[in-house]
């Protein structure tokens, strides 16, 4: 089977019933991969924060950082600011992922998919263990870095992997990544509210990397030509030889034969560095809007949301912030699941609407004209809907619009869009946070 023949298609030689079963198995498999790949990353943020507070409390007085609300209320700003913006944690978390997504698409094809998944599994396990048993701040930070590496490598690898299956697996991947935000935050909160320590909670969650490995190696049904443990360039070279031999007519002009062999070589040969740069140029129409959506989205989440505090509400500042983040994640889940129902090609529309959200909330923070947190709840839920829809529709149409031999690289390379937007928003949030908290 040609590599191109296996791209975004079901395994051949199956009946309609078997094909449906395999499609559902693969869709469920990608749902679990999306859930497990992003789950550890979401949990690490909360767990590392809790453990850092515990470590800091060992060197401070009883009225230190353990009680976040008390710490917040001790400042004189009208915005009830944290001493350090939450963007600081975000920036530390996103940089490893960003570096991987910028560099890996140009060389990651030399590492077979099976090894990539093993690296994701190992780094995820290491991250859980390092954060749960950390005794220093530095050790906790390295644990979060390992979680970021696992999530970044996993995202670009699984998006590339999707080209070997029916395009519907992107529905499962998008829904799973959306569910990770909700499930990760809820489960960690449930465990800790039940009285479990962050260490015990993280030890229980070691099952998540195991589910990721089982989903990949035992649930997915791979095409016969899939390069599980082989360098994909070796597959390209062997396919080129077979294609020329199989497709050459018995009687043909010599010139026509040479022309066909030349064309086969062009179709099958691996992408060169220059080829990839040209593909990247064509992907800008997807990467830039997606990056802008996520820039505005995380500018809101990490730069503005913590400043939208309503002291007259029955909810405390901490409770308001938790509800903001929870409703945002629910919005992301619903919109990333929407690919099962409909597709929207106008990614620029999501970009425009998200920027309007960012501008509106910036004005709301400055003038404080919103009456209560319920209005903000609606806005952040809507914000999550826009961000999730932009993500899944971007990758769906990249998968649909790119040529077969370019698709695997394109899916991996375009994944840098959201991470770049998040990193830039984290950097931009620092001066915004400092400005408002100085008022």
CSV table of C-alpha atoms in Angstrom, one decimal:
chain,number,residue,atom,x,y,z
A,1,UNK,CA,0.0,0.0,0.0
A,2,UNK,CA,1.3,3.5,-0.8
A,3,UNK,CA,1.8,5.9,2.0
A,4,UNK,CA,-0.6,8.3,0.3
A,5,UNK,CA,-3.2,5.6,0.1
A,6,UNK,CA,-3.2,5.2,3.8
A,7,UNK,CA,-3.6,8.9,4.6
A,8,UNK,CA,-6.9,9.8,6.1
A,9,UNK,CA,-8.5,6.6,5.1
A,10,UNK,CA,-9.7,3.4,6.8
A,11,UNK,CA,-7.7,0.2,6.7
A,12,UNK,CA,-8.4,-1.7,3.4
A,13,UNK,CA,-9.8,-5.2,3.2
A,14,UNK,CA,-12.6,-4.7,5.7
A,15,UNK,CA,-16.3,-5.0,5.4
A,16,UNK,CA,-18.6,-2.1,6.1
A,17,UNK,CA,-19.3,-3.4,9.6
A,18,UNK,CA,-15.7,-3.9,10.4
A,19,UNK,CA,-14.9,-0.5,9.0
A,20,UNK,CA,-17.4,1.1,11.3
A,21,UNK,CA,-16.1,-0.7,14.3
A,22,UNK,CA,-12.5,0.3,13.5
A,23,UNK,CA,-13.6,3.9,12.9
A,24,UNK,CA,-15.2,4.0,16.3
A,25,UNK,CA,-12.3,2.3,18.0
A,26,UNK,CA,-9.9,4.9,16.5
A,27,UNK,CA,-12.2,7.8,17.3
A,28,UNK,CA,-12.4,6.6,21.0
A,29,UNK,CA,-8.7,5.9,21.0
A,30,UNK,CA,-7.9,9.5,19.9
A,31,UNK,CA,-10.4,10.8,22.4
A,32,UNK,CA,-8.5,9.0,25.2
A,33,UNK,CA,-5.1,10.2,23.7
A,34,UNK,CA,-6.4,13.8,23.8
A,35,UNK,CA,-7.7,13.4,27.3
A,36,UNK,CA,-4.6,11.8,28.7
A,37,UNK,CA,-2.1,14.0,26.8
A,38,UNK,CA,-3.6,17.2,28.2
A,39,UNK,CA,-4.8,15.9,31.5
A,40,UNK,CA,-1.4,15.7,33.2
A,41,UNK,CA,-0.6,19.2,32.0
A,42,UNK,CA,-3.8,20.7,33.5
A,43,UNK,CA,-3.3,18.8,36.8
A,44,UNK,CA,0.3,19.8,37.1
A,45,UNK,CA,-0.5,23.5,37.2
A,46,UNK,CA,-2.8,23.0,40.2
A,47,UNK,CA,-0.7,20.4,42.0
A,48,UNK,CA,2.6,22.3,41.6
A,49,UNK,CA,1.0,25.4,42.9
A,50,UNK,CA,-0.2,23.6,46.0
A,51,UNK,CA,3.1,22.0,46.7
A,52,UNK,CA,5.0,25.2,46.1
A,53,UNK,CA,2.8,26.9,48.7
A,54,UNK,CA,3.5,24.0,51.1
A,55,UNK,CA,7.3,24.3,50.6
A,56,UNK,CA,7.2,28.1,51.0
A,57,UNK,CA,5.2,27.7,54.2
A,58,UNK,CA,8.0,25.8,55.8
A,59,UNK,CA,10.2,28.9,55.6
A,60,UNK,CA,7.6,31.5,56.5
A,61,UNK,CA,5.3,32.4,59.4
A,62,UNK,CA,1.8,31.0,59.9
A,63,UNK,CA,0.3,34.0,58.0
A,64,UNK,CA,2.2,33.3,54.8
A,65,UNK,CA,1.2,32.1,51.3
A,66,UNK,CA,-0.8,29.1,52.5
A,67,UNK,CA,-4.1,31.0,52.7
A,68,UNK,CA,-4.4,32.6,49.2
A,69,UNK,CA,-7.4,34.8,50.2
A,70,UNK,CA,-5.7,36.2,53.2
A,71,UNK,CA,-2.6,36.9,51.1
A,72,UNK,CA,-4.8,38.6,48.5
A,73,UNK,CA,-6.6,40.7,51.1
A,74,UNK,CA,-3.4,42.0,52.5
A,75,UNK,CA,-2.6,44.3,49.5
A,76,UNK,CA,-3.9,47.8,49.1
A,77,UNK,CA,-5.0,47.6,45.4
A,78,UNK,CA,-8.6,48.0,44.5
A,79,UNK,CA,-8.2,44.9,42.4
A,80,UNK,CA,-7.2,42.5,45.3
A,81,UNK,CA,-4.1,41.5,43.4
A,82,UNK,CA,-1.9,38.5,43.9
A,83,UNK,CA,1.7,39.4,44.6
A,84,UNK,CA,2.7,37.7,41.4
A,85,UNK,CA,0.5,37.4,38.3
A,86,UNK,CA,-0.7,33.9,37.4
A,87,UNK,CA,0.9,34.6,34.0
A,88,UNK,CA,4.3,33.8,35.7
A,89,UNK,CA,3.2,30.2,36.1
A,90,UNK,CA,1.8,30.0,32.6
A,91,UNK,CA,5.0,31.3,31.0
A,92,UNK,CA,7.1,28.7,32.8
A,93,UNK,CA,4.7,26.0,31.7
A,94,UNK,CA,4.3,26.9,28.0
A,95,UNK,CA,8.0,27.6,27.1
A,96,UNK,CA,9.1,24.0,26.9
A,97,UNK,CA,6.0,23.1,24.8
A,98,UNK,CA,6.7,26.1,22.5
A,99,UNK,CA,10.3,25.2,22.0
A,100,UNK,CA,9.4,21.6,21.0
A,101,UNK,CA,6.7,22.8,18.6
A,102,UNK,CA,9.0,25.3,16.9
A,103,UNK,CA,11.9,22.8,16.4
A,104,UNK,CA,10.5,19.3,16.4
A,105,UNK,CA,8.4,19.3,13.1
A,106,UNK,CA,11.7,19.7,11.1
A,107,UNK,CA,13.4,16.6,12.6
A,108,UNK,CA,10.8,14.6,14.5
A,109,UNK,CA,10.0,12.4,11.5
A,110,UNK,CA,13.4,10.6,12.2
A,111,UNK,CA,11.9,9.3,15.5
A,112,UNK,CA,9.3,6.5,14.9
A,113,UNK,CA,5.8,7.0,16.4
A,114,UNK,CA,6.2,4.2,18.9
A,115,UNK,CA,9.3,5.7,20.4
A,116,UNK,CA,7.6,9.1,20.6
A,117,UNK,CA,4.7,7.7,22.6
A,118,UNK,CA,7.1,6.0,24.9
A,119,UNK,CA,8.9,9.3,25.5
A,120,UNK,CA,5.5,11.0,26.2
A,121,UNK,CA,4.6,8.2,28.7
A,122,UNK,CA,8.0,8.3,30.5
A,123,UNK,CA,8.1,12.1,30.8
A,124,UNK,CA,4.5,12.2,32.0
A,125,UNK,CA,5.3,9.6,34.7
A,126,UNK,CA,8.4,11.5,35.7
A,127,UNK,CA,6.5,14.7,36.0
A,128,UNK,CA,3.9,13.2,38.4
A,129,UNK,CA,6.6,11.6,40.5
A,130,UNK,CA,8.8,14.7,40.6
A,131,UNK,CA,6.0,17.0,41.7
A,132,UNK,CA,4.5,14.6,44.2
A,133,UNK,CA,7.8,13.9,45.9
A,134,UNK,CA,9.4,17.3,45.5
A,135,UNK,CA,11.3,18.8,48.4
A,136,UNK,CA,12.4,22.0,46.8
A,137,UNK,CA,10.9,24.6,44.5
A,138,UNK,CA,13.3,23.8,41.8
A,139,UNK,CA,12.3,20.1,41.8
A,140,UNK,CA,8.7,21.1,41.5
A,141,UNK,CA,9.4,23.4,38.5
A,142,UNK,CA,11.3,20.6,36.8
A,143,UNK,CA,8.3,18.3,37.3
A,144,UNK,CA,6.1,20.8,35.6
A,145,UNK,CA,8.7,21.1,32.8
A,146,UNK,CA,8.5,17.4,32.2
A,147,UNK,CA,4.7,17.6,32.0
A,148,UNK,CA,5.1,20.4,29.4
A,149,UNK,CA,7.5,18.3,27.4
A,150,UNK,CA,5.1,15.4,27.4
A,151,UNK,CA,2.1,17.5,26.4
A,152,UNK,CA,4.0,19.4,23.7
A,153,UNK,CA,5.6,16.3,22.1
A,154,UNK,CA,2.3,14.4,22.4
A,155,UNK,CA,0.2,17.1,20.7
A,156,UNK,CA,2.3,17.5,17.6
A,157,UNK,CA,2.8,13.7,17.4
A,158,UNK,CA,-0.8,12.8,17.7
A,159,UNK,CA,-1.9,15.5,15.3
A,160,UNK,CA,0.6,14.1,12.8
A,161,UNK,CA,-0.6,10.6,13.5
A,162,UNK,CA,-4.1,11.5,12.6
A,163,UNK,CA,-3.2,11.6,8.9
A,164,UNK,CA,-2.9,7.8,8.9
A,165,UNK,CA,-6.6,7.4,9.9
A,166,UNK,CA,-10.0,8.6,8.8
A,167,UNK,CA,-10.3,12.3,9.3
A,168,UNK,CA,-13.1,11.7,11.9
A,169,UNK,CA,-10.4,10.9,14.5
A,170,UNK,CA,-9.8,14.7,14.7
A,171,UNK,CA,-13.3,14.9,16.2
A,172,UNK,CA,-12.3,12.5,19.0
A,173,UNK,CA,-8.9,14.3,19.5
A,174,UNK,CA,-10.5,17.7,19.8
A,175,UNK,CA,-13.2,16.5,22.2
A,176,UNK,CA,-10.7,14.6,24.4
A,177,UNK,CA,-8.4,17.6,24.7
A,178,UNK,CA,-11.4,19.7,25.7
A,179,UNK,CA,-12.5,17.1,28.3
A,180,UNK,CA,-9.0,17.1,29.8
A,181,UNK,CA,-9.4,20.6,31.1
A,182,UNK,CA,-12.7,19.9,32.8
A,183,UNK,CA,-11.7,16.4,34.1
A,184,UNK,CA,-8.3,17.5,35.3
A,185,UNK,CA,-9.5,20.4,37.3
A,186,UNK,CA,-12.5,18.6,38.7
A,187,UNK,CA,-10.8,15.4,39.7
A,188,UNK,CA,-7.9,17.2,41.4
A,189,UNK,CA,-10.3,19.4,43.3
A,190,UNK,CA,-12.4,16.4,44.3
A,191,UNK,CA,-9.4,14.5,45.6
A,192,UNK,CA,-8.0,17.4,47.5
A,193,UNK,CA,-11.4,18.4,48.9
A,194,UNK,CA,-11.9,14.8,50.1
A,195,UNK,CA,-8.8,15.3,52.3
A,196,UNK,CA,-6.2,13.7,50.1
A,197,UNK,CA,-2.8,15.4,50.0
A,198,UNK,CA,-1.5,16.7,46.6
A,199,UNK,CA,1.1,13.9,46.8
A,200,UNK,CA,-1.5,11.1,47.1
A,201,UNK,CA,-3.7,12.7,44.5
A,202,UNK,CA,-0.8,12.8,42.0
A,203,UNK,CA,0.1,9.2,42.8
A,204,UNK,CA,-3.4,8.1,42.0
A,205,UNK,CA,-3.3,10.0,38.7
A,206,UNK,CA,-0.3,7.9,37.6
A,207,UNK,CA,-2.9,5.8,35.9
A,208,UNK,CA,-3.4,8.5,33.3
A,209,UNK,CA,-0.1,7.9,31.4
A,210,UNK,CA,-0.8,4.2,31.5
A,211,UNK,CA,-4.2,4.8,29.9
A,212,UNK,CA,-2.4,6.9,27.2
A,213,UNK,CA,0.0,4.0,26.4
A,214,UNK,CA,-2.7,1.4,26.4
A,215,UNK,CA,-4.9,3.5,24.1
A,216,UNK,CA,-2.2,4.0,21.6
A,217,UNK,CA,-0.7,0.5,21.5
A,218,UNK,CA,-3.8,-1.6,22.0
A,219,UNK,CA,-6.9,0.4,21.1
A,220,UNK,CA,-5.9,2.0,17.8
A,221,UNK,CA,-6.1,-0.1,14.6
A,222,UNK,CA,-3.2,1.0,12.4
A,223,UNK,CA,-3.0,0.8,8.6
A,224,UNK,CA,-0.8,-2.1,7.4
A,225,UNK,CA,1.9,0.4,6.1
A,226,UNK,CA,2.1,2.4,9.3
A,227,UNK,CA,5.7,3.0,10.4
A,228,UNK,CA,5.4,2.1,14.1
A,229,UNK,CA,9.0,1.4,14.9
A,230,UNK,CA,10.6,2.5,11.6
A,231,UNK,CA,12.1,5.8,10.4
A,232,UNK,CA,9.4,7.2,8.1
A,233,UNK,CA,12.1,8.2,5.5
A,234,UNK,CA,12.9,4.5,5.1
A,235,UNK,CA,9.3,3.9,4.3
A,236,UNK,CA,9.3,6.7,1.7
A,237,UNK,CA,12.4,5.3,0.0
A,238,UNK,CA,11.2,1.7,-0.2
A,239,UNK,CA,7.7,2.9,-1.3
A,240,UNK,CA,9.4,4.9,-4.1
A,241,UNK,CA,11.1,1.8,-5.5
A,242,UNK,CA,8.0,-0.4,-5.2
A,243,UNK,CA,5.8,2.3,-6.9
A,244,UNK,CA,8.1,2.6,-9.9
A,245,UNK,CA,8.2,-1.2,-10.3
A,246,UNK,CA,4.5,-1.8,-9.8
A,247,UNK,CA,3.2,1.0,-11.9
A,248,UNK,CA,5.5,0.8,-14.9
A,249,UNK,CA,3.6,-0.4,-18.0
A,250,UNK,CA,4.8,-3.4,-19.9
A,251,UNK,CA,5.1,-1.6,-23.2
A,252,UNK,CA,6.0,2.0,-23.1
A,253,UNK,CA,8.3,4.6,-24.8
A,254,UNK,CA,11.6,5.0,-23.0
A,255,UNK,CA,11.0,8.7,-22.6
A,256,UNK,CA,7.7,8.1,-21.0
A,257,UNK,CA,9.2,5.6,-18.6
A,258,UNK,CA,11.9,8.1,-17.5
A,259,UNK,CA,9.3,10.8,-17.1
A,260,UNK,CA,7.1,8.6,-14.9
A,261,UNK,CA,10.0,7.5,-12.7
A,262,UNK,CA,10.9,11.2,-12.3
A,263,UNK,CA,7.3,12.0,-11.3
A,264,UNK,CA,7.1,9.1,-8.9
A,265,UNK,CA,10.3,10.3,-7.2
A,266,UNK,CA,8.8,13.8,-6.8
A,267,UNK,CA,5.6,12.4,-5.3
A,268,UNK,CA,7.2,9.9,-2.9
A,269,UNK,CA,10.5,11.5,-1.8
A,270,UNK,CA,10.7,12.9,1.8
A,271,UNK,CA,10.1,16.6,2.2
A,272,UNK,CA,13.3,18.7,2.2
A,273,UNK,CA,14.0,21.6,4.5
A,274,UNK,CA,13.1,24.0,1.8
A,275,UNK,CA,9.9,22.2,1.1
A,276,UNK,CA,9.0,22.5,4.8
A,277,UNK,CA,9.7,26.2,4.8
A,278,UNK,CA,7.3,26.7,1.8
A,279,UNK,CA,4.7,24.6,3.6
A,280,UNK,CA,5.1,26.8,6.7
A,281,UNK,CA,4.6,29.9,4.6
A,282,UNK,CA,1.3,28.4,3.3
A,283,UNK,CA,0.2,27.5,6.9
A,284,UNK,CA,0.5,31.1,8.1
A,285,UNK,CA,-3.2,31.7,7.1
A,286,UNK,CA,-4.0,29.1,9.7
A,287,UNK,CA,-1.3,29.7,12.3
A,288,UNK,CA,-1.7,33.5,12.6
A,289,UNK,CA,-5.5,33.5,13.3
A,290,UNK,CA,-5.1,30.6,15.7
A,291,UNK,CA,-2.3,32.3,17.5
A,292,UNK,CA,-4.3,35.6,17.8
A,293,UNK,CA,-7.3,33.7,19.2
A,294,UNK,CA,-5.1,32.1,21.9
A,295,UNK,CA,-3.3,35.3,22.5
A,296,UNK,CA,-6.5,37.1,23.3
A,297,UNK,CA,-7.9,34.1,25.2
A,298,UNK,CA,-5.0,33.7,27.6
A,299,UNK,CA,-4.5,37.5,27.9
A,300,UNK,CA,-8.1,37.3,29.3
A,301,UNK,CA,-7.5,34.2,31.4
A,302,UNK,CA,-4.1,35.1,32.9
A,303,UNK,CA,-4.0,38.9,32.7
A,304,UNK,CA,-7.6,40.1,33.3
A,305,UNK,CA,-9.7,37.4,35.0
A,306,UNK,CA,-8.0,37.6,38.3
A,307,UNK,CA,-8.6,41.4,38.4
A,308,UNK,CA,-12.4,41.0,37.8
A,309,UNK,CA,-13.3,40.8,41.5
A,310,UNK,CA,-16.7,41.6,42.9
A,311,UNK,CA,-16.4,42.1,46.7
A,312,UNK,CA,-20.2,42.4,47.2
A,313,UNK,CA,-20.8,38.9,45.8
A,314,UNK,CA,-21.5,35.9,48.0
A,315,UNK,CA,-18.6,34.2,46.4
A,316,UNK,CA,-15.1,34.9,47.6
A,317,UNK,CA,-12.4,36.1,45.3
A,318,UNK,CA,-10.9,32.6,45.1
A,319,UNK,CA,-14.3,31.1,44.4
A,320,UNK,CA,-15.0,33.6,41.7
A,321,UNK,CA,-11.7,32.8,40.0
A,322,UNK,CA,-12.2,29.1,40.2
A,323,UNK,CA,-15.7,29.4,38.6
A,324,UNK,CA,-14.2,31.6,35.8
A,325,UNK,CA,-11.7,28.9,35.0
A,326,UNK,CA,-14.2,26.1,35.3
A,327,UNK,CA,-16.7,27.7,33.0
A,328,UNK,CA,-14.0,28.5,30.5
A,329,UNK,CA,-12.9,24.8,30.4
A,330,UNK,CA,-16.6,23.7,29.9
A,331,UNK,CA,-16.9,26.1,27.0
A,332,UNK,CA,-13.7,24.7,25.5
A,333,UNK,CA,-15.0,21.1,25.9
A,334,UNK,CA,-18.4,21.8,24.2
A,335,UNK,CA,-16.8,23.7,21.2
A,336,UNK,CA,-14.0,21.1,20.7
A,337,UNK,CA,-16.7,18.4,20.6
A,338,UNK,CA,-18.7,20.4,18.0
A,339,UNK,CA,-16.7,19.0,15.2
A,340,UNK,CA,-19.0,15.9,15.4
A,341,UNK,CA,-21.9,18.2,14.4
A,342,UNK,CA,-20.6,21.0,12.1
A,343,UNK,CA,-17.5,22.6,10.8
A,344,UNK,CA,-16.7,26.3,10.5
A,345,UNK,CA,-14.0,27.5,8.0
A,346,UNK,CA,-13.9,31.2,9.0
A,347,UNK,CA,-11.1,31.0,11.6
A,348,UNK,CA,-10.7,34.8,11.2
A,349,UNK,CA,-14.2,35.3,12.6
A,350,UNK,CA,-13.1,33.5,15.8
A,351,UNK,CA,-10.0,35.7,16.0
A,352,UNK,CA,-12.1,38.9,15.6
A,353,UNK,CA,-14.7,37.9,18.2
A,354,UNK,CA,-12.0,36.8,20.7
A,355,UNK,CA,-10.2,40.2,20.3
A,356,UNK,CA,-13.5,41.9,21.0
A,357,UNK,CA,-13.8,39.9,24.2
A,358,UNK,CA,-10.3,40.9,25.3
A,359,UNK,CA,-11.0,44.6,24.6
A,360,UNK,CA,-14.3,44.5,26.4
A,361,UNK,CA,-12.9,42.9,29.5
A,362,UNK,CA,-9.9,45.3,29.5
A,363,UNK,CA,-12.3,48.2,29.6
A,364,UNK,CA,-14.4,46.4,32.2
A,365,UNK,CA,-11.3,45.9,34.5
A,366,UNK,CA,-10.4,49.6,34.2
A,367,UNK,CA,-13.8,51.2,34.7
A,368,UNK,CA,-15.4,48.3,36.8
A,369,UNK,CA,-18.8,48.8,35.2
A,370,UNK,CA,-19.9,45.1,35.2
A,371,UNK,CA,-22.6,44.6,37.9
A,372,UNK,CA,-21.7,41.1,39.1
A,373,UNK,CA,-19.6,38.0,38.4
A,374,UNK,CA,-22.5,36.3,36.6
A,375,UNK,CA,-21.9,38.5,33.6
A,376,UNK,CA,-18.3,37.5,33.6
A,377,UNK,CA,-19.3,33.8,33.9
A,378,UNK,CA,-21.2,34.2,30.6
A,379,UNK,CA,-18.4,36.0,28.8
A,380,UNK,CA,-15.7,33.5,29.8
A,381,UNK,CA,-17.9,30.5,28.8
A,382,UNK,CA,-18.4,32.2,25.4
A,383,UNK,CA,-14.6,32.8,25.3
A,384,UNK,CA,-14.0,29.1,25.8
A,385,UNK,CA,-16.5,28.3,23.0
A,386,UNK,CA,-14.6,30.6,20.6
A,387,UNK,CA,-11.1,29.2,21.5
A,388,UNK,CA,-12.1,25.5,21.3
A,389,UNK,CA,-13.9,26.0,18.0
A,390,UNK,CA,-10.9,27.8,16.5
A,391,UNK,CA,-8.6,25.0,17.5
A,392,UNK,CA,-10.5,22.0,16.1
A,393,UNK,CA,-11.7,23.7,12.9
A,394,UNK,CA,-8.1,24.9,12.2
A,395,UNK,CA,-6.7,21.4,12.3
A,396,UNK,CA,-9.7,19.9,10.5
A,397,UNK,CA,-9.3,22.2,7.5
A,398,UNK,CA,-5.5,21.9,7.5
A,399,UNK,CA,-6.0,18.1,7.2
A,400,UNK,CA,-8.6,18.6,4.5
A,401,UNK,CA,-6.8,21.2,2.4
A,402,UNK,CA,-3.1,20.0,2.4
A,403,UNK,CA,-1.7,17.5,-0.1
A,404,UNK,CA,-1.1,13.9,1.1
A,405,UNK,CA,2.7,14.1,1.3
A,406,UNK,CA,2.6,17.5,3.1
A,407,UNK,CA,-0.2,16.7,5.6
A,408,UNK,CA,1.8,15.0,8.3
A,409,UNK,CA,4.3,17.8,8.6
A,410,UNK,CA,1.6,20.5,8.3
A,411,UNK,CA,-0.4,19.1,11.2
A,412,UNK,CA,2.7,19.1,13.4
A,413,UNK,CA,4.0,22.5,12.3
A,414,UNK,CA,0.6,24.2,12.7
A,415,UNK,CA,0.4,23.1,16.4
A,416,UNK,CA,2.8,26.0,17.2
A,417,UNK,CA,0.1,28.5,16.7
A,418,UNK,CA,-1.8,28.1,20.0
A,419,UNK,CA,1.5,27.8,22.0
A,420,UNK,CA,3.0,30.9,20.5
A,421,UNK,CA,-0.1,32.9,21.2
A,422,UNK,CA,-0.2,31.6,24.8
A,423,UNK,CA,3.5,32.5,25.4
A,424,UNK,CA,3.1,36.0,24.0
A,425,UNK,CA,0.0,36.6,26.0
A,426,UNK,CA,1.8,35.5,29.2
A,427,UNK,CA,4.6,38.0,28.5
A,428,UNK,CA,2.0,40.7,27.7
A,429,UNK,CA,0.1,40.0,30.9
A,430,UNK,CA,2.9,41.0,33.2
A,431,UNK,CA,2.8,44.8,32.5
A,432,UNK,CA,-1.0,44.8,32.4
A,433,UNK,CA,-1.1,43.1,35.8
A,434,UNK,CA,1.5,45.5,37.2
A,435,UNK,CA,-0.3,48.5,35.8
A,436,UNK,CA,-3.7,47.7,37.2
A,437,UNK,CA,-2.4,46.5,40.6
A,438,UNK,CA,-0.5,49.8,41.0
A,439,UNK,CA,-3.8,51.8,40.7
